[in-house]
Coordinates of C-alpha atoms in Angstrom, one line a residue:
X1 CA 54.6 -38.5 -12.8
X2 CA 52.2 -39.2 -15.8
X3 CA 49.1 -36.5 -16.5
X4 CA 46.0 -37.1 -17.8
X5 CA 43.4 -34.8 -19.5
X6 CA 40.0 -36.4 -19.4
X7 CA 37.6 -34.5 -22.1
X8 CA 33.7 -35.3 -20.8
X9 CA 30.1 -34.6 -19.7
X10 CA 29.0 -34.9 -16.3
X11 CA 28.3 -38.5 -16.6
X12 CA 30.5 -41.2 -16.9
X13 CA 33.4 -38.8 -17.2
X14 CA 32.8 -37.3 -13.9
X15 CA 32.5 -40.8 -12.5
X16 CA 36.1 -41.0 -13.6
X17 CA 37.5 -37.4 -12.8
X18 CA 36.3 -38.1 -8.7
X19 CA 39.4 -40.8 -8.8
X20 CA 41.8 -38.6 -10.4
X21 CA 44.4 -37.0 -8.4
X22 CA 45.2 -32.8 -8.6
X23 CA 48.1 -33.6 -11.5
X24 CA 45.0 -34.8 -13.6
X25 CA 42.7 -32.2 -15.8
X26 CA 39.2 -33.0 -16.5
X27 CA 37.7 -30.8 -19.4
X28 CA 34.3 -29.8 -19.5
X29 CA 32.7 -27.7 -22.3
X30 CA 30.9 -25.8 -19.9
X31 CA 27.3 -26.9 -20.1
X32 CA 25.6 -27.5 -16.8
X33 CA 26.7 -27.1 -13.5
X34 CA 30.7 -27.4 -12.7
X35 CA 31.5 -30.0 -10.2
X36 CA 33.4 -27.9 -6.9
X37 CA 34.3 -30.8 -5.2
X38 CA 37.1 -32.7 -7.2
X39 CA 40.3 -33.5 -6.3
X40 CA 41.5 -33.2 -9.9
X41 CA 42.0 -29.9 -11.7
X42 CA 38.8 -28.8 -13.7
X43 CA 39.1 -26.7 -17.0
X44 CA 36.1 -25.1 -18.5
X45 CA 35.6 -24.1 -22.6
X46 CA 37.1 -25.1 -25.6
X47 CA 40.5 -25.1 -27.4
X48 CA 40.3 -23.5 -30.4
X49 CA 40.1 -26.7 -32.5
X50 CA 42.5 -29.4 -33.0
X51 CA 45.8 -27.1 -33.3
X52 CA 44.6 -25.7 -30.1
X53 CA 44.1 -28.8 -28.2
X54 CA 47.3 -30.4 -29.5
X55 CA 49.3 -27.2 -28.1
X56 CA 47.6 -27.3 -24.9
X57 CA 48.6 -31.1 -24.3
X58 CA 52.1 -30.3 -25.3
X59 CA 52.4 -27.4 -23.2
X60 CA 50.7 -29.0 -20.1
X61 CA 53.1 -32.3 -20.1
X62 CA 50.1 -34.1 -20.9
X63 CA 50.6 -37.8 -21.4
X64 CA 47.3 -39.6 -22.4
X65 CA 44.0 -37.8 -23.3
X66 CA 40.9 -39.9 -22.6
X67 CA 37.5 -39.2 -24.5
X68 CA 34.5 -39.5 -22.0
X69 CA 32.2 -37.2 -24.1
X70 CA 28.7 -38.0 -25.3
X71 CA 28.1 -40.6 -27.9
X72 CA 26.9 -37.6 -30.3
X73 CA 29.8 -35.3 -29.6
X74 CA 31.2 -36.5 -32.4
X75 CA 33.4 -33.3 -33.8
X76 CA 34.8 -33.4 -30.1
X77 CA 35.6 -36.9 -30.4
X78 CA 37.6 -36.2 -34.1
X79 CA 39.4 -33.0 -32.7
X80 CA 40.6 -35.1 -29.3
X81 CA 41.8 -38.0 -31.5
X82 CA 43.5 -35.7 -34.1
X83 CA 45.1 -33.7 -31.3
X84 CA 46.5 -36.4 -29.2
X85 CA 48.2 -37.7 -32.8
X86 CA 49.4 -34.4 -33.7
X87 CA 50.9 -34.1 -30.0
X88 CA 52.2 -37.4 -29.7
X89 CA 50.2 -38.8 -27.1
X90 CA 47.6 -42.1 -27.1
X91 CA 43.9 -41.3 -26.9
X92 CA 41.8 -43.6 -25.4
X93 CA 37.8 -43.3 -25.3
X94 CA 35.0 -44.3 -23.3
X95 CA 32.1 -45.2 -25.6
X96 CA 28.7 -46.0 -23.6
X97 CA 26.8 -49.1 -25.3
X98 CA 23.7 -48.0 -27.5
X99 CA 20.2 -49.1 -26.3
X100 CA 19.2 -51.9 -28.3
X101 CA 15.3 -52.8 -29.2
X102 CA 13.3 -55.2 -28.1
X103 CA 10.9 -57.8 -29.6
X104 CA 7.8 -55.3 -28.2
X105 CA 9.3 -52.3 -29.6
X106 CA 8.9 -50.1 -32.8
X107 CA 12.1 -48.1 -33.6
X108 CA 12.9 -46.6 -36.9
X109 CA 16.8 -45.5 -37.2
X110 CA 17.0 -42.0 -39.3
X111 CA 20.3 -41.0 -40.6
X112 CA 19.7 -37.1 -40.2
X113 CA 17.6 -34.1 -39.4
X114 CA 16.2 -34.4 -43.1
X115 CA 15.3 -38.1 -43.1
X116 CA 14.0 -37.5 -39.5
X117 CA 11.5 -34.7 -40.7
X118 CA 10.4 -37.3 -43.7
X119 CA 9.8 -40.0 -41.2
X120 CA 7.9 -37.6 -39.6
X121 CA 5.1 -36.2 -41.7
X122 CA 2.4 -38.6 -41.0
X123 CA 2.3 -37.8 -37.3
X124 CA 0.4 -35.1 -35.6
X125 CA 2.3 -35.0 -32.0
X126 CA 6.0 -35.6 -31.9
X127 CA 8.3 -35.6 -28.7
X128 CA 11.6 -34.6 -29.3
X129 CA 14.3 -35.6 -27.0
X130 CA 17.4 -34.6 -28.9
X131 CA 18.5 -31.8 -26.9
X132 CA 18.5 -28.1 -28.5
X133 CA 18.7 -28.9 -32.2
X134 CA 14.6 -29.0 -32.9
X135 CA 14.6 -25.2 -31.5
X136 CA 16.5 -24.3 -34.7
X137 CA 13.5 -25.3 -36.8
X138 CA 10.5 -24.2 -35.0
X139 CA 9.8 -21.8 -37.4
X140 CA 9.4 -25.0 -40.2
X141 CA 6.8 -27.1 -37.9
X142 CA 4.1 -28.4 -40.6
X143 CA 1.0 -26.9 -40.0
X144 CA -0.7 -30.4 -39.0
X145 CA 1.7 -30.8 -36.4
X146 CA 2.5 -29.7 -32.5
X147 CA 6.0 -30.1 -31.5
X148 CA 6.9 -31.1 -27.6
X149 CA 10.8 -30.5 -27.3
X150 CA 12.8 -31.5 -24.2
X151 CA 16.2 -29.9 -23.8
X152 CA 17.9 -28.5 -20.7
X153 CA 16.3 -25.0 -21.0
X154 CA 12.7 -24.5 -21.6
X155 CA 11.5 -21.3 -23.3
X156 CA 7.7 -19.7 -23.9
X157 CA 5.4 -22.1 -25.9
X158 CA 4.5 -21.3 -29.1
X159 CA 1.3 -21.6 -31.3
X160 CA 2.1 -25.2 -32.6
X161 CA 5.0 -26.3 -29.8
X162 CA 5.3 -26.6 -26.1
X163 CA 9.5 -26.4 -25.0
X164 CA 10.0 -28.5 -21.9
X165 CA 13.2 -27.6 -20.1
X166 CA 14.3 -30.7 -17.7
X167 CA 17.5 -32.2 -17.0
X168 CA 17.8 -36.2 -16.4
X169 CA 17.4 -38.7 -14.4
X170 CA 13.9 -38.9 -15.3
X171 CA 11.6 -41.7 -13.4
X172 CA 9.4 -44.0 -14.9
X173 CA 6.4 -42.8 -13.0
X174 CA 7.1 -39.1 -14.0
X175 CA 7.6 -40.2 -17.4
X176 CA 4.3 -42.1 -17.6
X177 CA 2.7 -38.9 -16.5
X178 CA 4.1 -36.4 -19.1
X179 CA 3.4 -39.2 -21.9
X180 CA -0.3 -39.1 -20.5
X181 CA -0.2 -35.3 -20.4
X182 CA 1.0 -35.0 -24.0
X183 CA -0.4 -37.5 -25.6
X184 CA 2.1 -37.7 -28.5
X185 CA 2.0 -40.2 -31.1
X186 CA 5.5 -40.6 -31.8
X187 CA 9.1 -40.2 -29.6
X188 CA 12.1 -39.2 -31.5
X189 CA 15.2 -39.9 -29.3
X190 CA 18.9 -40.0 -29.8
X191 CA 20.7 -43.3 -29.0
X192 CA 22.6 -42.4 -26.1
X193 CA 22.4 -45.4 -24.2
X194 CA 22.0 -44.1 -21.0
X195 CA 20.1 -45.5 -18.0
X196 CA 19.1 -41.7 -16.8
X197 CA 16.9 -41.0 -19.8
X198 CA 16.1 -44.8 -21.1
X199 CA 12.5 -44.9 -18.8
X200 CA 11.2 -42.7 -21.9
X201 CA 11.8 -45.9 -24.0
X202 CA 10.1 -48.0 -21.7
X203 CA 6.8 -45.7 -21.5
X204 CA 6.9 -45.8 -25.3
X205 CA 7.1 -49.2 -25.6
X206 CA 4.3 -49.7 -22.8
X207 CA 2.1 -47.2 -25.2
X208 CA 2.8 -49.1 -28.3
X209 CA 4.1 -45.7 -29.6
X210 CA 7.0 -45.4 -32.3
X211 CA 10.2 -44.4 -31.9
X212 CA 12.5 -42.4 -34.2
X213 CA 15.8 -42.9 -33.4
X214 CA 18.8 -40.4 -34.6
X215 CA 21.6 -42.6 -35.7
X216 CA 25.0 -42.8 -33.8
X217 CA 27.8 -40.5 -35.8
X218 CA 31.0 -42.4 -36.9
X219 CA 33.5 -41.8 -34.2
X220 CA 37.2 -41.7 -34.6
X221 CA 39.6 -44.8 -34.3
X222 CA 41.7 -44.5 -31.1
X223 CA 44.4 -46.5 -29.4
X224 CA 42.1 -48.2 -26.7
X225 CA 38.1 -48.0 -26.4
X226 CA 36.1 -49.2 -23.4
X227 CA 32.5 -50.1 -22.9
X228 CA 32.3 -49.3 -19.1
X229 CA 33.6 -47.3 -16.4
X230 CA 35.3 -50.0 -14.3
X231 CA 37.3 -51.4 -17.5
X232 CA 38.2 -48.1 -18.3
X233 CA 39.6 -47.6 -14.7
X234 CA 41.3 -50.5 -14.4
X235 CA 43.4 -50.1 -17.4
X236 CA 44.0 -46.6 -16.1
X237 CA 45.2 -47.6 -12.8
X238 CA 47.5 -50.0 -14.5
X239 CA 48.7 -47.3 -17.0
X240 CA 49.4 -44.6 -14.2
X241 CA 51.4 -47.6 -11.8
X242 CA 53.9 -48.2 -14.9
X243 CA 56.9 -46.4 -14.5

């Protein structure tokens, strides 16, 4: 019987995991709530890099590795592809398409944190929706700026920053109310492509706010790549049925 190791978070990967039987393994990094209603096995935590993951694949008799991690989880994706190659198994990837700017959007893509800070120099009230990374730079906030950071866990506000703890999905009306309260003059976002966080972009469009988009990282080449859950599942069903 073929055995699958699924790497991912709690969005697309969870939707795939809900279809997997008890012989397969769903591997989470350990962030957020761990599902407890799945038929498949659930593993939480890291592996100790490429060698540790390759060893796990070999010891557990894994036949196929599926990378369904976040588009910005580049290191995990690289480790997965390298470990699969070392262990001699195939690696497939579910890669969510990114958002595309429309004619009414004012988007500017930046390559990294340094480029982002440079692009922000003329703004006063940035709204960061990048996750935890801005928290590492709160001591570097320019005197003329006030930052709002939204991530999974909040923390007490400081003289020139506010940290909002929240988890999507976010409603359009809720985002409108938040933007009205913050009075931000620029939105900073990853290009995650997630429907659950897309309303912020619509509100920015409605308000005419510029959006700084952190460029997606380069991801490794794998044996097969899919842009939808259904596409992956159709291929997976065929794979599992093939002797």
